Amino acid sequence: MQVFKVYFKVLRGTAAPLAINLCVFVGLAVLFSSTAPETDPGGFEPVRTPVTVINRDVDGEIARGLVDYLGGVFRLVDYPDDEEKLQDALFHRMVEYVVIIPPGFSDRFLSGQDCAIRKVIVPGSTSSHYVDISIDKFLNTVRLHHMYGRSRNYEASGAELVALAMDDLSVDVPALLKVADGRAGGDPPGHSYYYRYCAYALLAMVTMGVSSIMIAFNRPDLYLRNLCSPIPRRRINIELALGHGVFALGCWGILVALSFVLHGKTLLESGLAGLYALNTLVFALVCTAIGFVVGNFVRSVDAQAGAVNVIALGMSFLGGVFVPQSVMSKPVLTAAKLLPSYWFVRVNDAITEVSAFTPGKLSPVFNGMLVQLAFAAAIFSVALLLSKDRSVSSV
Amino acid sequence: MFMHVFTYRLKCLVRNRQTVFWTLFFSLLLATMFCLAFGHLTSEREKFEPIKAAAVDNQAYREDVRFRQVLEHLSQPGDNQILDLVIVGKQEAEKLLEEGAVFGIIAVGGQGGSNPGAVRTQGGQAEAEAETETDVDTDADTDTDTGTGTDTGADTGTDTGTDTITLTVKERGLKQSILKAILDEYVQASRTVASILATNPGAARQLAAELQQRKGYTEQVSFSDAVPDTMLGFFYALIAMACLYSSFWGLRNTVDVQADLSSKGARRSVAPTHKLKVVVADAAAALVVSFAEVLALIAYMGLALKVRFGSQLGYVVLTCLTGCIAGVSLGHFIGTYVRGSEGFKTGIMIGANMAMSFLAGLMWVDIKHIVHLKAPVLAYINPATLIADAFYSLYVFDTHRRFFLNIGLLCLISAVLCTASFLRLRRERYASI
């Protein structure tokens, strides 16, 4: 097993970039698990759009009432009355709507003068319509009570009007969340995101590691030296393949173990850990094949790094790893079907949808895995064929 | 002599095709991929479009004239259209919902979610359900009262009144929430009318008119002309990465100047040219090549991919130049301080560049802002974040305070890295090479 031992000695040379790639992924995974949507509340809950209210009419009762009402409907995010900070928050969607209540708003509202709430929004966005509806609803309700609520000789105070409006707005329409085959709709769980991001980590790590080995063993002087060594060529190849297998399995094992560290409870409760792990294992095989190709056709470390990054980032972006497939345009998705990462993400999403182990639910999962295996086989075959041609011609 | 070293160094660098690919074409390729994958995603995802909904065509719906009128009014084509409504049978509506062709089913008479697997909720408050039904009863009475002589007069006396309006959805989302808000508003307005008429019965006619004309209370203002497109963050992080890839040229310089790393380095070490002159000429050549590459990338992104950088072209160029200086300095620093083979140094540099670009938002655009909020120090010492933030602040803000802070910090980091590298390189002696 000389070649097998040397394999890991050579691999040690790429330990640093591999570790950095793993760290980037772990950082990504931890951040995502800390910001992943919370577990489904079990029924329909309206979306609580993040809204910041800058109340410059501090003493106004109507303004205070509006803030209270918006606080009940939306998620109020505190930001100082600072233009730069608010712009920052809006650009990064930490808030989607900034409500600015101008000074003296309540007085002008109650005296029937023209008055308006200023809003800073993402122009034309759906969320801005949603908040508009609520602001208009509240103020129109208060206005109706103010104008018609009592006989003319009784002037209700702002606080009374707000209380009346709040009472009216406390009723709502029953909303039913239709449950499809035992699984309520909603955001995918955190472990689904985790396994989706595994595609990038596997592509970066396995491709980098395997190609580094292949580049080292394909260096012309070393290649010719090995050809005249007493170890048969076939044995060298078998030991190299074994090395690739153990390395890919090691990367896969680290990622799967990490998934249990970060999402163990939800993963076990879902009963889908095995399927996720299997899909990742199949993709690790695809990554090994890609690394094999890169290692066979690239000669220098610079070019290898370029190729690995183009492949890892390109496949991840186009396959739907970083941006969900559901929001990608149809032409891009059609082209992405030629990438194994597309099928990995598709299977990952299909696994998330599995609520019962029925043939109907499992067939898209296993079909997708078969497509990935076909990709792996095709990439390996092409690489072996071309590398054989080249090695014969170079000698 | 400086120009001589500079010219030949420039030729050497430009002829290194692999690094040219890595530093230029990779960025161009990635920019194209970004544009294909999510170039206009923000506007497409967030843009408001009339919400597709299905109303169940049953006896109760047909008899509730006022509710039908409201839905029809909201579905009128035009700028104010909120709903894209289809009126179909219950089974057809459920099929449409299942297929994702509509976001929700509106039903009068509580028949919308009659499937056995439905979970009934009331905005998280179970006890409110009974209350709502009672309220709707009140609402019906109100309709009868207020309808006389008004637009809703047609349905006076024909409202069933006792029917509950329900909404059935398949998943939680913004559009579903808007549907609910619209339906809530209908029952809430009815309750308002009921409570007002309880104390002021004479206001029926005016109230009916008021309900027809909802007043809008919001007025849009903006802090700047910039469209807050989150996806721009990906492109700015990509430019930051391209600037940092200047470090490849910096690394190549250090390999070619150190006698223990390359034969070229050994040859140049014994040349009588002053080391500082050699290092500065090499760095200038690296800067020229990398700056030209980043400008090509900016031109491609701005002209071909239509990425927005704002209108201050001079400052955009300044950011690119400062970013490239930081990149070359970083390459010099890694080349002189990391011990090991060239491959090892390259690996460390790629990893470091990736980690810094990741924190600048290359793979997850929100991370840059999160780092700014949670660990601002990390944002101030990461050249990639500073470059991306300089582009961001140029695009978003009208003032230049934050922009110059970023540029100043980048210059400082470059100065520290360059000085450290030169101190290491100067007067280096080798016992053996």
mmCIF file with all atom_site columns, C-alpha atoms in Angstrom, chain A residues 224-299:
data_model
loop_
_atom_site.group_PDB
_atom_site.id
_atom_site.type_symbol
_atom_site.label_atom_id
_atom_site.label_alt_id
_atom_site.label_comp_id
_atom_site.label_asym_id
_atom_site.label_entity_id
_atom_site.label_seq_id
_atom_site.pdbx_PDB_ins_code
_atom_site.Cartn_x
_atom_site.Cartn_y
_atom_site.Cartn_z
_atom_site.occupancy
_atom_site.B_iso_or_equiv
_atom_site.pdbx_formal_charge
_atom_site.auth_seq_id
_atom_site.auth_comp_id
_atom_site.auth_asym_id
_atom_site.auth_atom_id
_atom_site.pdbx_PDB_model_num
ATOM 1  C CA . LEU A 1 224 ? 7.642   8.185  -15.889 1.00 0.00 ? 224 LEU A CA 1
ATOM 2  C CA . ARG A 1 225 ? 9.458   7.225  -12.670 1.00 0.00 ? 225 ARG A CA 1
ATOM 3  C CA . ASN A 1 226 ? 6.348   5.374  -11.466 1.00 0.00 ? 226 ASN A CA 1
ATOM 4  C CA . LEU A 1 227 ? 5.948   3.615  -14.806 1.00 0.00 ? 227 LEU A CA 1
ATOM 5  C CA . CYS A 1 228 ? 9.331   1.962  -14.429 1.00 0.00 ? 228 CYS A CA 1
ATOM 6  C CA . SER A 1 229 ? 8.825   1.084  -10.761 1.00 0.00 ? 229 SER A CA 1
ATOM 7  C CA . PRO A 1 230 ? 8.209   -2.555 -9.787  1.00 0.00 ? 230 PRO A CA 1
ATOM 8  C CA . ILE A 1 231 ? 4.642   -1.753 -8.690  1.00 0.00 ? 231 ILE A CA 1
ATOM 9  C CA . PRO A 1 232 ? 2.264   -2.566 -11.533 1.00 0.00 ? 232 PRO A CA 1
ATOM 10 C CA . ARG A 1 233 ? 0.410   0.361  -13.077 1.00 0.00 ? 233 ARG A CA 1
ATOM 11 C CA . ARG A 1 234 ? -2.888  -1.311 -12.293 1.00 0.00 ? 234 ARG A CA 1
ATOM 12 C CA . ARG A 1 235 ? -2.033  -1.495 -8.594  1.00 0.00 ? 235 ARG A CA 1
ATOM 13 C CA . ILE A 1 236 ? -1.018  2.178  -8.519  1.00 0.00 ? 236 ILE A CA 1
ATOM 14 C CA . ASN A 1 237 ? -4.374  3.105  -10.027 1.00 0.00 ? 237 ASN A CA 1
ATOM 15 C CA . ILE A 1 238 ? -6.312  0.920  -7.620  1.00 0.00 ? 238 ILE A CA 1
ATOM 16 C CA . GLU A 1 239 ? -4.522  2.412  -4.626  1.00 0.00 ? 239 GLU A CA 1
ATOM 17 C CA . LEU A 1 240 ? -5.091  5.909  -5.980  1.00 0.00 ? 240 LEU A CA 1
ATOM 18 C CA . ALA A 1 241 ? -8.783  5.151  -6.455  1.00 0.00 ? 241 ALA A CA 1
ATOM 19 C CA . LEU A 1 242 ? -8.899  3.777  -2.915  1.00 0.00 ? 242 LEU A CA 1
ATOM 20 C CA . GLY A 1 243 ? -7.255  6.969  -1.687  1.00 0.00 ? 243 GLY A CA 1
ATOM 21 C CA . HIS A 1 244 ? -9.801  9.100  -3.547  1.00 0.00 ? 244 HIS A CA 1
ATOM 22 C CA . GLY A 1 245 ? -12.598 7.005  -2.051  1.00 0.00 ? 245 GLY A CA 1
ATOM 23 C CA . VAL A 1 246 ? -11.296 7.275  1.517   1.00 0.00 ? 246 VAL A CA 1
ATOM 24 C CA . PHE A 1 247 ? -10.684 11.007 1.147   1.00 0.00 ? 247 PHE A CA 1
ATOM 25 C CA . ALA A 1 248 ? -14.154 11.683 -0.299  1.00 0.00 ? 248 ALA A CA 1
ATOM 26 C CA . LEU A 1 249 ? -15.696 9.497  2.381   1.00 0.00 ? 249 LEU A CA 1
ATOM 27 C CA . GLY A 1 250 ? -13.773 11.422 5.041   1.00 0.00 ? 250 GLY A CA 1
ATOM 28 C CA . CYS A 1 251 ? -15.067 14.780 3.748   1.00 0.00 ? 251 CYS A CA 1
ATOM 29 C CA . TRP A 1 252 ? -18.580 13.376 3.570   1.00 0.00 ? 252 TRP A CA 1
ATOM 30 C CA . GLY A 1 253 ? -18.267 11.943 7.101   1.00 0.00 ? 253 GLY A CA 1
ATOM 31 C CA . ILE A 1 254 ? -17.140 15.301 8.524   1.00 0.00 ? 254 ILE A CA 1
ATOM 32 C CA . LEU A 1 255 ? -20.078 17.117 6.919   1.00 0.00 ? 255 LEU A CA 1
ATOM 33 C CA . VAL A 1 256 ? -22.637 14.525 8.023   1.00 0.00 ? 256 VAL A CA 1
ATOM 34 C CA . ALA A 1 257 ? -21.233 14.507 11.568  1.00 0.00 ? 257 ALA A CA 1
ATOM 35 C CA . LEU A 1 258 ? -21.420 18.299 11.598  1.00 0.00 ? 258 LEU A CA 1
ATOM 36 C CA . SER A 1 259 ? -25.061 18.161 10.518  1.00 0.00 ? 259 SER A CA 1
ATOM 37 C CA . PHE A 1 260 ? -25.839 16.129 13.632  1.00 0.00 ? 260 PHE A CA 1
ATOM 38 C CA . VAL A 1 261 ? -23.938 18.590 15.805  1.00 0.00 ? 261 VAL A CA 1
ATOM 39 C CA . LEU A 1 262 ? -25.871 21.557 14.414  1.00 0.00 ? 262 LEU A CA 1
ATOM 40 C CA . HIS A 1 263 ? -29.275 20.051 13.648  1.00 0.00 ? 263 HIS A CA 1
ATOM 41 C CA . GLY A 1 264 ? -29.239 16.640 15.379  1.00 0.00 ? 264 GLY A CA 1
ATOM 42 C CA . LYS A 1 265 ? -32.608 16.938 17.073  1.00 0.00 ? 265 LYS A CA 1
ATOM 43 C CA . THR A 1 266 ? -34.682 18.121 14.099  1.00 0.00 ? 266 THR A CA 1
ATOM 44 C CA . LEU A 1 267 ? -32.814 15.796 11.775  1.00 0.00 ? 267 LEU A CA 1
ATOM 45 C CA . LEU A 1 268 ? -33.582 12.728 13.866  1.00 0.00 ? 268 LEU A CA 1
ATOM 46 C CA . GLU A 1 269 ? -37.174 13.801 14.425  1.00 0.00 ? 269 GLU A CA 1
ATOM 47 C CA . SER A 1 270 ? -37.698 14.186 10.684  1.00 0.00 ? 270 SER A CA 1
ATOM 48 C CA . GLY A 1 271 ? -36.496 10.620 10.050  1.00 0.00 ? 271 GLY A CA 1
ATOM 49 C CA . LEU A 1 272 ? -34.831 11.823 6.864   1.00 0.00 ? 272 LEU A CA 1
ATOM 50 C CA . ALA A 1 273 ? -31.198 11.849 8.020   1.00 0.00 ? 273 ALA A CA 1
ATOM 51 C CA . GLY A 1 274 ? -30.408 8.697  6.047   1.00 0.00 ? 274 GLY A CA 1
ATOM 52 C CA . LEU A 1 275 ? -31.760 10.088 2.795   1.00 0.00 ? 275 LEU A CA 1
ATOM 53 C CA . TYR A 1 276 ? -29.927 13.394 3.189   1.00 0.00 ? 276 TYR A CA 1
ATOM 54 C CA . ALA A 1 277 ? -26.681 11.559 3.967   1.00 0.00 ? 277 ALA A CA 1
ATOM 55 C CA . LEU A 1 278 ? -27.153 9.212  1.009   1.00 0.00 ? 278 LEU A CA 1
ATOM 56 C CA . ASN A 1 279 ? -27.769 12.091 -1.374  1.00 0.00 ? 279 ASN A CA 1
ATOM 57 C CA . THR A 1 280 ? -24.644 13.846 -0.092  1.00 0.00 ? 280 THR A CA 1
ATOM 58 C CA . LEU A 1 281 ? -22.640 10.639 -0.498  1.00 0.00 ? 281 LEU A CA 1
ATOM 59 C CA . VAL A 1 282 ? -23.766 10.309 -4.116  1.00 0.00 ? 282 VAL A CA 1
ATOM 60 C CA . PHE A 1 283 ? -22.778 13.920 -4.721  1.00 0.00 ? 283 PHE A CA 1
ATOM 61 C CA . ALA A 1 284 ? -19.380 13.285 -3.096  1.00 0.00 ? 284 ALA A CA 1
ATOM 62 C CA . LEU A 1 285 ? -18.861 10.662 -5.792  1.00 0.00 ? 285 LEU A CA 1
ATOM 63 C CA . VAL A 1 286 ? -19.682 13.243 -8.472  1.00 0.00 ? 286 VAL A CA 1
ATOM 64 C CA . CYS A 1 287 ? -17.190 15.653 -6.874  1.00 0.00 ? 287 CYS A CA 1
ATOM 65 C CA . THR A 1 288 ? -14.512 12.942 -6.907  1.00 0.00 ? 288 THR A CA 1
ATOM 66 C CA . ALA A 1 289 ? -15.105 12.467 -10.625 1.00 0.00 ? 289 ALA A CA 1
ATOM 67 C CA . ILE A 1 290 ? -14.833 16.210 -11.201 1.00 0.00 ? 290 ILE A CA 1
ATOM 68 C CA . GLY A 1 291 ? -11.623 16.361 -9.151  1.00 0.00 ? 291 GLY A CA 1
ATOM 69 C CA . PHE A 1 292 ? -10.280 13.469 -11.220 1.00 0.00 ? 292 PHE A CA 1
ATOM 70 C CA . VAL A 1 293 ? -10.926 15.392 -14.433 1.00 0.00 ? 293 VAL A CA 1
ATOM 71 C CA . VAL A 1 294 ? -9.393  18.606 -13.096 1.00 0.00 ? 294 VAL A CA 1
ATOM 72 C CA . GLY A 1 295 ? -6.327  16.730 -11.861 1.00 0.00 ? 295 GLY A CA 1
ATOM 73 C CA . ASN A 1 296 ? -5.864  15.027 -15.205 1.00 0.00 ? 296 ASN A CA 1
ATOM 74 C CA . PHE A 1 297 ? -6.141  18.098 -17.376 1.00 0.00 ? 297 PHE A CA 1
ATOM 75 C CA . VAL A 1 298 ? -4.590  20.823 -15.276 1.00 0.00 ? 298 VAL A CA 1
ATOM 76 C CA . ARG A 1 299 ? -0.852  20.993 -14.798 1.00 0.00 ? 299 ARG A CA 1
#
